[in-house]
Amino acid sequence: MGRHVDWVRAAARVAGRSGEIVLAAAVVLLCAGNAEASYHHPVHDQASRLAWGGFARWRDGGRIPSPARGGGLGVPFGFGSALVGSAPVGNGPALTAVDTATHTLYVGNGFNLAGNPTGENTVSVIDLRHCHADDVSRCKGPWPKITVAQPSGIAIDERTHTVYVSNFGDGVNDGTVSVFDGATCNAQNTSGCGQTPATVPVGIGPVGLFADPANHTVYVPNALQQESSMLDSATCNATHLGGCPTSPPPTVTVPGNPDSGAVDRSAHTVYMTEYGAFNGWSVFDANTCNATVQSGCGQLGALTSEGFGADAAQVDAANDTLYTANFDNTISAFDLRRCNASDLAGCATDTPGNVAPVPPGDHSMWVAVDPALHSVYVTYLKDDTVFIVDTDVCNGSHPAGCVTLSPPSIHTGADPEGLSLDPGTQTIYTANQVDNNVSVIDASHCNAQTSGGCRHPAPAVALPGAGGLAVDPAAHTAYVISGPNAVSMINTDTCNAHLPAGCAQTPPTVTVGQGPAAVAVDRATHTVYVANGGTGATGTVTVLDARTCNATNSSGCTTVATLRVPGGNPDDIAVNARTDTVYVATITSSGPDLVSVFNGATCDSTNTSGCGQASATVAVGSSGDAPNNSVLMLAINRETNTIYAANDYNIGMNEPPPFLGNSVYVINGATCDATNTTGCAQTPATVTLAPNPPIGSNPWGIAVDQVTNTIYTANIADGEHPGTVSVINGATCNGHDTSGCSQTPTTAPAGFGAIAIAVDRTTHKIYVANNEDTSVSMIDGAICNGSNASGCDQTPTKAAVGDYPSAIAVDPAVGTAYVTDLEGVSVIPLEH
């Protein structure tokens, strides 16, 4: 198991200010036409769906139809056919274990160290006879549960039909191991599932236990101590529960905090994963360090972790390789020929090959080896993904092959942790902590040799690490932040969802200020405004002429002028073309954040006389408890001359929940714009979004549909809970009429990690970029808006994009949504 991760902060990888991790987001509202965009720093009963295509409709169960092309593209893209279904379990599943003898999957629910414990302390018992790669007809259950105490690890001894479950405890006192009879609680016989398990006391914080049947030992890593308990499975098993000890069993002392492990039975060697003071793997002889023999427990080899801290490992005996999930973005392959019970000293010089499917920020969690398909499957916590390593290319004997490997991937449910393979049916099961279910995956459709059923993201422009963007249909250009002081310009006429071939071209760039965070376009004055975070407590806005600085004409790509934003660091920008006002969301180091107000009429592409102006400011929300610990996003309804500002903030970098923001502020533009700033000092009205227990909604994106007078926010929900969209009625909550602002808005479901949002005003479709789900959700705004919420409870359709999508803009003129992600800018077709 892993440790608690505030992943939203760890994944904020877009260019920050002075090398800091910037917890910020920017929403770009195009000021004329039908295009809107939003940008954020990166940070579902998961059911069957269409295998290919731009958007796929979720279904409640059954097998996925045959692959079909979608979106009108010449190449297929989508989530793939490998994900065939899901099975509901208890709250907060994190652990899985397959008993192949009884065709049973055991799933531990309710406690995990890589997210928020949810409180259900049970083990679900799933019948795999009709819930596997070729038959998902019975996956829905219902399934019996056994009550335990905070399950943190599961191991099965198939010889004695015994299930061992570690119980984490309170982290101060000793934990326990529950022991129950799998012969009377399995897929075929549930008569004993109501039994009260026997319990064995062990050390503090037991997690990730694993078994060595050859030496009749269950190793129980005590994560909050530097030791592992060793339980004798010969005297404590399903048929001898009375033999389970009432006092703690013997232990082996290790240099770090153990949290999982694996046994190489052919070499009688134990590999114990550890973190903390020692990040790596302790290696010892299973024959001389077990529940009955401890003579060799003082003789340890050591493998050093390449990552944040060792998390899980499995042995591939065919390649003499230990594959490890390193609780960071990497997977390692260690050569066991030089590191085993007969050569413990060789472990010190064992340099692994490393696979890094994604840049730093995510966490590899669990490992399963599939010798038949020459594949290793690894769950990645915050990408809703299983990556697949080719063991023929990347193994201990060939570490160089790991570095250049580009693993295929499979889409899973939200927050996948535990991973198990049933080799008899070639089925992978992942425990999805947020979705409260188990994904059922057909490994034969997506493995190291076969990628036809794998996830295939949409076509993309290669701009790794791209950030905020805005589309100017008049200039046929998408302006995309692409570096620490650069904006790239994509030709939307030749690179769109219907002409993806043009996306292979490298777009021209323009130099802007330091740390660009957001882009807005004023089509009335042909001006591009780029909000730059800057350095220290001062930021800037770069002013460009869209007529001579675009994807096809870069002759005028020099800075026309620069606005100074002294009150803090710009995080977002929006323009009201009707009032010629530029609003800049400004993050401060303490106290409230600010919305800076500039006169765009005297600072645009043709008139720079007022670019030296000082801005008026509006105080909104909170900056959190440290610099750059908040998010401030803007959207404008020009029809009501209202500015909406969504604020989220952090109150403790090391304490969950990290974010508490739950508000949208309503600013009256009539008294706070380019020519009248008399009302800027007034306290704005506030909309309080629906809470998402145990935290707030945490809005990280905001957009307006002016036709339906509706404001939508993308709510990330701390990155640990299901994402939502709040639906605010602008007719009764605007700068002139705040009577409805006190009402709690309707919410609609979105994908995991909802972080950015855009509106297609021609169709009233709402597009939500889901940072932790490699997807974009679509909500039908015609039946989910401020005056008609009849369709807000519908499950949204989804499109597959690249890893960690963070920003989105729509261009109805070319029928395309542009989505920035780690691979670049994905292009997906808009729905009609």
PDB file of N, CA and C in Angstrom, residues 640-704:
ATOM      1  N   THR A 640     -25.545  40.138 -18.964  1.00  0.00           N
ATOM      2  CA  THR A 640     -25.912  40.723 -17.665  1.00  0.00           C
ATOM      3  C   THR A 640     -24.772  41.540 -17.069  1.00  0.00           C
ATOM      4  N   ASN A 641     -23.665  41.647 -17.812  1.00  0.00           N
ATOM      5  CA  ASN A 641     -22.480  42.381 -17.349  1.00  0.00           C
ATOM      6  C   ASN A 641     -22.079  41.928 -15.945  1.00  0.00           C
ATOM      7  N   THR A 642     -21.934  40.614 -15.815  1.00  0.00           N
ATOM      8  CA  THR A 642     -21.597  40.026 -14.517  1.00  0.00           C
ATOM      9  C   THR A 642     -20.328  39.193 -14.646  1.00  0.00           C
ATOM     10  N   ILE A 643     -19.457  39.353 -13.656  1.00  0.00           N
ATOM     11  CA  ILE A 643     -18.224  38.569 -13.592  1.00  0.00           C
ATOM     12  C   ILE A 643     -18.386  37.551 -12.474  1.00  0.00           C
ATOM     13  N   TYR A 644     -18.127  36.306 -12.781  1.00  0.00           N
ATOM     14  CA  TYR A 644     -18.212  35.228 -11.795  1.00  0.00           C
ATOM     15  C   TYR A 644     -16.793  34.731 -11.500  1.00  0.00           C
ATOM     16  N   ALA A 645     -16.448  34.663 -10.223  1.00  0.00           N
ATOM     17  CA  ALA A 645     -15.107  34.245  -9.804  1.00  0.00           C
ATOM     18  C   ALA A 645     -15.225  33.048  -8.861  1.00  0.00           C
ATOM     19  N   ALA A 646     -14.645  31.916  -9.262  1.00  0.00           N
ATOM     20  CA  ALA A 646     -14.659  30.708  -8.431  1.00  0.00           C
ATOM     21  C   ALA A 646     -13.331  30.591  -7.706  1.00  0.00           C
ATOM     22  N   ASN A 647     -13.403  30.343  -6.412  1.00  0.00           N
ATOM     23  CA  ASN A 647     -12.201  30.318  -5.581  1.00  0.00           C
ATOM     24  C   ASN A 647     -12.078  29.002  -4.828  1.00  0.00           C
ATOM     25  N   ASP A 648     -10.878  28.456  -4.849  1.00  0.00           N
ATOM     26  CA  ASP A 648     -10.561  27.285  -4.035  1.00  0.00           C
ATOM     27  C   ASP A 648      -9.238  27.564  -3.344  1.00  0.00           C
ATOM     28  N   TYR A 649      -9.071  27.057  -2.137  1.00  0.00           N
ATOM     29  CA  TYR A 649      -7.858  27.389  -1.404  1.00  0.00           C
ATOM     30  C   TYR A 649      -7.441  26.239  -0.495  1.00  0.00           C
ATOM     31  N   ASN A 650      -6.169  26.285  -0.111  1.00  0.00           N
ATOM     32  CA  ASN A 650      -5.547  25.237   0.689  1.00  0.00           C
ATOM     33  C   ASN A 650      -5.312  25.739   2.102  1.00  0.00           C
ATOM     34  N   ILE A 651      -5.561  24.883   3.092  1.00  0.00           N
ATOM     35  CA  ILE A 651      -5.357  25.310   4.485  1.00  0.00           C
ATOM     36  C   ILE A 651      -4.310  24.484   5.201  1.00  0.00           C
ATOM     37  N   GLY A 652      -3.648  23.565   4.508  1.00  0.00           N
ATOM     38  CA  GLY A 652      -2.640  22.758   5.182  1.00  0.00           C
ATOM     39  C   GLY A 652      -1.954  21.847   4.191  1.00  0.00           C
ATOM     40  N   MET A 653      -0.703  22.151   3.869  1.00  0.00           N
ATOM     41  CA  MET A 653      -0.025  21.392   2.824  1.00  0.00           C
ATOM     42  C   MET A 653       0.118  19.920   3.166  1.00  0.00           C
ATOM     43  N   ASN A 654       0.070  19.574   4.437  1.00  0.00           N
ATOM     44  CA  ASN A 654       0.298  18.190   4.824  1.00  0.00           C
ATOM     45  C   ASN A 654      -0.899  17.554   5.515  1.00  0.00           C
ATOM     46  N   GLU A 655      -2.035  18.217   5.466  1.00  0.00           N
ATOM     47  CA  GLU A 655      -3.198  17.693   6.169  1.00  0.00           C
ATOM     48  C   GLU A 655      -4.369  17.506   5.222  1.00  0.00           C
ATOM     49  N   PRO A 656      -4.916  16.309   5.107  1.00  0.00           N
ATOM     50  CA  PRO A 656      -6.149  16.160   4.328  1.00  0.00           C
ATOM     51  C   PRO A 656      -7.335  16.639   5.145  1.00  0.00           C
ATOM     52  N   PRO A 657      -8.408  17.208   4.577  1.00  0.00           N
ATOM     53  CA  PRO A 657      -8.460  17.545   3.150  1.00  0.00           C
ATOM     54  C   PRO A 657      -7.703  18.829   2.857  1.00  0.00           C
ATOM     55  N   PRO A 658      -6.965  18.905   1.739  1.00  0.00           N
ATOM     56  CA  PRO A 658      -6.158  20.090   1.497  1.00  0.00           C
ATOM     57  C   PRO A 658      -6.947  21.297   1.028  1.00  0.00           C
ATOM     58  N   PHE A 659      -8.078  21.098   0.332  1.00  0.00           N
ATOM     59  CA  PHE A 659      -8.787  22.226  -0.247  1.00  0.00           C
ATOM     60  C   PHE A 659     -10.181  22.362   0.369  1.00  0.00           C
ATOM     61  N   LEU A 660     -10.557  23.621   0.638  1.00  0.00           N
ATOM     62  CA  LEU A 660     -11.846  23.876   1.272  1.00  0.00           C
ATOM     63  C   LEU A 660     -12.717  24.833   0.481  1.00  0.00           C
ATOM     64  N   GLY A 661     -12.202  25.434  -0.580  1.00  0.00           N
ATOM     65  CA  GLY A 661     -12.979  26.404  -1.328  1.00  0.00           C
ATOM     66  C   GLY A 661     -14.279  25.817  -1.848  1.00  0.00           C
ATOM     67  N   ASN A 662     -15.353  26.593  -1.732  1.00  0.00           N
ATOM     68  CA  ASN A 662     -16.663  26.075  -2.108  1.00  0.00           C
ATOM     69  C   ASN A 662     -17.565  27.194  -2.608  1.00  0.00           C
ATOM     70  N   SER A 663     -16.934  28.282  -3.124  1.00  0.00           N
ATOM     71  CA  SER A 663     -17.723  29.481  -3.399  1.00  0.00           C
ATOM     72  C   SER A 663     -17.485  30.034  -4.789  1.00  0.00           C
ATOM     73  N   VAL A 664     -18.525  30.695  -5.313  1.00  0.00           N
ATOM     74  CA  VAL A 664     -18.438  31.497  -6.527  1.00  0.00           C
ATOM     75  C   VAL A 664     -18.887  32.912  -6.159  1.00  0.00           C
ATOM     76  N   TYR A 665     -18.069  33.905  -6.521  1.00  0.00           N
ATOM     77  CA  TYR A 665     -18.348  35.302  -6.180  1.00  0.00           C
ATOM     78  C   TYR A 665     -18.926  36.011  -7.401  1.00  0.00           C
ATOM     79  N   VAL A 666     -19.902  36.894  -7.154  1.00  0.00           N
ATOM     80  CA  VAL A 666     -20.689  37.519  -8.215  1.00  0.00           C
ATOM     81  C   VAL A 666     -20.404  39.018  -8.198  1.00  0.00           C
ATOM     82  N   ILE A 667     -19.738  39.518  -9.247  1.00  0.00           N
ATOM     83  CA  ILE A 667     -19.296  40.914  -9.314  1.00  0.00           C
ATOM     84  C   ILE A 667     -20.142  41.660 -10.352  1.00  0.00           C
ATOM     85  N   ASN A 668     -20.654  42.815  -9.970  1.00  0.00           N
ATOM     86  CA  ASN A 668     -21.470  43.648 -10.852  1.00  0.00           C
ATOM     87  C   ASN A 668     -20.564  44.481 -11.753  1.00  0.00           C
ATOM     88  N   GLY A 669     -20.504  44.119 -13.048  1.00  0.00           N
ATOM     89  CA  GLY A 669     -19.646  44.842 -13.970  1.00  0.00           C
ATOM     90  C   GLY A 669     -20.099  46.264 -14.236  1.00  0.00           C
ATOM     91  N   ALA A 670     -21.380  46.558 -14.002  1.00  0.00           N
ATOM     92  CA  ALA A 670     -21.886  47.913 -14.248  1.00  0.00           C
ATOM     93  C   ALA A 670     -21.205  48.940 -13.356  1.00  0.00           C
ATOM     94  N   THR A 671     -20.787  48.511 -12.172  1.00  0.00           N
ATOM     95  CA  THR A 671     -20.109  49.423 -11.240  1.00  0.00           C
ATOM     96  C   THR A 671     -18.668  49.005 -10.979  1.00  0.00           C
ATOM     97  N   CYS A 672     -18.181  48.086 -11.811  1.00  0.00           N
ATOM     98  CA  CYS A 672     -16.782  47.669 -11.659  1.00  0.00           C
ATOM     99  C   CYS A 672     -16.268  47.253 -13.032  1.00  0.00           C
ATOM    100  N   ASP A 673     -15.974  48.264 -13.861  1.00  0.00           N
ATOM    101  CA  ASP A 673     -15.467  47.971 -15.202  1.00  0.00           C
ATOM    102  C   ASP A 673     -14.476  49.049 -15.610  1.00  0.00           C
ATOM    103  N   ALA A 674     -14.216  49.164 -16.906  1.00  0.00           N
ATOM    104  CA  ALA A 674     -13.165  50.056 -17.385  1.00  0.00           C
ATOM    105  C   ALA A 674     -13.425  51.517 -17.054  1.00  0.00           C
ATOM    106  N   THR A 675     -14.681  51.919 -17.043  1.00  0.00           N
ATOM    107  CA  THR A 675     -14.999  53.340 -16.859  1.00  0.00           C
ATOM    108  C   THR A 675     -15.643  53.666 -15.522  1.00  0.00           C
ATOM    109  N   ASN A 676     -16.104  52.657 -14.802  1.00  0.00           N
ATOM    110  CA  ASN A 676     -16.772  52.898 -13.518  1.00  0.00           C
ATOM    111  C   ASN A 676     -16.282  51.857 -12.522  1.00  0.00           C
ATOM    112  N   THR A 677     -15.465  52.276 -11.591  1.00  0.00           N
ATOM    113  CA  THR A 677     -14.908  51.357 -10.592  1.00  0.00           C
ATOM    114  C   THR A 677     -15.456  51.628  -9.207  1.00  0.00           C
ATOM    115  N   THR A 678     -16.553  52.377  -9.120  1.00  0.00           N
ATOM    116  CA  THR A 678     -17.083  52.756  -7.811  1.00  0.00           C
ATOM    117  C   THR A 678     -17.534  51.545  -6.989  1.00  0.00           C
ATOM    118  N   GLY A 679     -17.952  50.467  -7.660  1.00  0.00           N
ATOM    119  CA  GLY A 679     -18.449  49.304  -6.920  1.00  0.00           C
ATOM    120  C   GLY A 679     -17.414  48.217  -6.702  1.00  0.00           C
ATOM    121  N   CYS A 680     -16.188  48.440  -7.177  1.00  0.00           N
ATOM    122  CA  CYS A 680     -15.176  47.377  -7.049  1.00  0.00           C
ATOM    123  C   CYS A 680     -14.821  47.076  -5.598  1.00  0.00           C
ATOM    124  N   ALA A 681     -14.981  48.064  -4.738  1.00  0.00           N
ATOM    125  CA  ALA A 681     -14.633  47.864  -3.330  1.00  0.00           C
ATOM    126  C   ALA A 681     -15.735  47.172  -2.546  1.00  0.00           C
ATOM    127  N   GLN A 682     -16.911  47.020  -3.152  1.00  0.00           N
ATOM    128  CA  GLN A 682     -18.019  46.380  -2.452  1.00  0.00           C
ATOM    129  C   GLN A 682     -17.800  44.874  -2.334  1.00  0.00           C
ATOM    130  N   THR A 683     -18.357  44.308  -1.277  1.00  0.00           N
ATOM    131  CA  THR A 683     -18.260  42.862  -1.092  1.00  0.00           C
ATOM    132  C   THR A 683     -19.207  42.162  -2.051  1.00  0.00           C
ATOM    133  N   PRO A 684     -18.698  41.295  -2.916  1.00  0.00           N
ATOM    134  CA  PRO A 684     -19.585  40.658  -3.893  1.00  0.00           C
ATOM    135  C   PRO A 684     -20.534  39.653  -3.249  1.00  0.00           C
ATOM    136  N   ALA A 685     -21.643  39.416  -3.933  1.00  0.00           N
ATOM    137  CA  ALA A 685     -22.531  38.336  -3.499  1.00  0.00           C
ATOM    138  C   ALA A 685     -21.805  37.009  -3.664  1.00  0.00           C
ATOM    139  N   THR A 686     -22.265  36.002  -2.907  1.00  0.00           N
ATOM    140  CA  THR A 686     -21.583  34.708  -2.900  1.00  0.00           C
ATOM    141  C   THR A 686     -22.568  33.581  -3.144  1.00  0.00           C
ATOM    142  N   VAL A 687     -22.161  32.652  -4.006  1.00  0.00           N
ATOM    143  CA  VAL A 687     -22.891  31.407  -4.204  1.00  0.00           C
ATOM    144  C   VAL A 687     -22.122  30.307  -3.497  1.00  0.00           C
ATOM    145  N   THR A 688     -22.775  29.570  -2.621  1.00  0.00           N
ATOM    146  CA  THR A 688     -22.137  28.439  -1.946  1.00  0.00           C
ATOM    147  C   THR A 688     -22.545  27.160  -2.655  1.00  0.00           C
ATOM    148  N   LEU A 689     -21.566  26.449  -3.178  1.00  0.00           N
ATOM    149  CA  LEU A 689     -21.850  25.240  -3.931  1.00  0.00           C
ATOM    150  C   LEU A 689     -22.222  24.101  -2.998  1.00  0.00           C
ATOM    151  N   ALA A 690     -22.870  23.101  -3.566  1.00  0.00           N
ATOM    152  CA  ALA A 690     -23.269  21.942  -2.766  1.00  0.00           C
ATOM    153  C   ALA A 690     -22.037  21.249  -2.217  1.00  0.00           C
ATOM    154  N   PRO A 691     -22.031  20.907  -0.928  1.00  0.00           N
ATOM    155  CA  PRO A 691     -20.860  20.232  -0.355  1.00  0.00           C
ATOM    156  C   PRO A 691     -20.697  18.834  -0.920  1.00  0.00           C
ATOM    157  N   ASN A 692     -19.462  18.381  -0.947  1.00  0.00           N
ATOM    158  CA  ASN A 692     -19.147  17.016  -1.374  1.00  0.00           C
ATOM    159  C   ASN A 692     -18.434  16.365  -0.201  1.00  0.00           C
ATOM    160  N   PRO A 693     -19.178  15.819   0.766  1.00  0.00           N
ATOM    161  CA  PRO A 693     -18.573  15.327   2.009  1.00  0.00           C
ATOM    162  C   PRO A 693     -17.405  14.388   1.721  1.00  0.00           C
ATOM    163  N   PRO A 694     -16.334  14.470   2.541  1.00  0.00           N
ATOM    164  CA  PRO A 694     -16.191  15.335   3.718  1.00  0.00           C
ATOM    165  C   PRO A 694     -15.570  16.675   3.395  1.00  0.00           C
ATOM    166  N   ILE A 695     -15.591  17.099   2.116  1.00  0.00           N
ATOM    167  CA  ILE A 695     -14.955  18.341   1.721  1.00  0.00           C
ATOM    168  C   ILE A 695     -15.948  19.175   0.938  1.00  0.00           C
ATOM    169  N   GLY A 696     -15.490  20.313   0.448  1.00  0.00           N
ATOM    170  CA  GLY A 696     -16.302  21.113  -0.436  1.00  0.00           C
ATOM    171  C   GLY A 696     -16.219  20.613  -1.865  1.00  0.00           C
ATOM    172  N   SER A 697     -16.922  21.305  -2.747  1.00  0.00           N
ATOM    173  CA  SER A 697     -16.897  20.903  -4.149  1.00  0.00           C
ATOM    174  C   SER A 697     -15.561  21.218  -4.801  1.00  0.00           C
ATOM    175  N   ASN A 698     -14.892  22.278  -4.351  1.00  0.00           N
ATOM    176  CA  ASN A 698     -13.594  22.685  -4.885  1.00  0.00           C
ATOM    177  C   ASN A 698     -13.662  23.032  -6.365  1.00  0.00           C
ATOM    178  N   PRO A 699     -14.288  24.161  -6.727  1.00  0.00           N
ATOM    179  CA  PRO A 699     -14.377  24.532  -8.141  1.00  0.00           C
ATOM    180  C   PRO A 699     -13.028  24.926  -8.718  1.00  0.00           C
ATOM    181  N   TRP A 700     -12.633  24.278  -9.823  1.00  0.00           N
ATOM    182  CA  TRP A 700     -11.373  24.578 -10.508  1.00  0.00           C
ATOM    183  C   TRP A 700     -11.609  25.039 -11.938  1.00  0.00           C
ATOM    184  N   GLY A 701     -12.828  25.174 -12.355  1.00  0.00           N
ATOM    185  CA  GLY A 701     -13.130  25.648 -13.701  1.00  0.00           C
ATOM    186  C   GLY A 701     -14.490  26.298 -13.712  1.00  0.00           C
ATOM    187  N   ILE A 702     -14.699  27.292 -14.590  1.00  0.00           N
ATOM    188  CA  ILE A 702     -15.981  27.980 -14.637  1.00  0.00           C
ATOM    189  C   ILE A 702     -16.223  28.477 -16.060  1.00  0.00           C
ATOM    190  N   ALA A 703     -17.472  28.405 -16.497  1.00  0.00           N
ATOM    191  CA  ALA A 703     -17.837  28.853 -17.834  1.00  0.00           C
ATOM    192  C   ALA A 703     -19.296  29.290 -17.817  1.00  0.00           C
ATOM    193  N   VAL A 704     -19.674  30.093 -18.821  1.00  0.00           N
ATOM    194  CA  VAL A 704     -21.023  30.658 -18.904  1.00  0.00           C
ATOM    195  C   VAL A 704     -21.649  30.301 -20.250  1.00  0.00           C
TER     196      VAL A 704
END
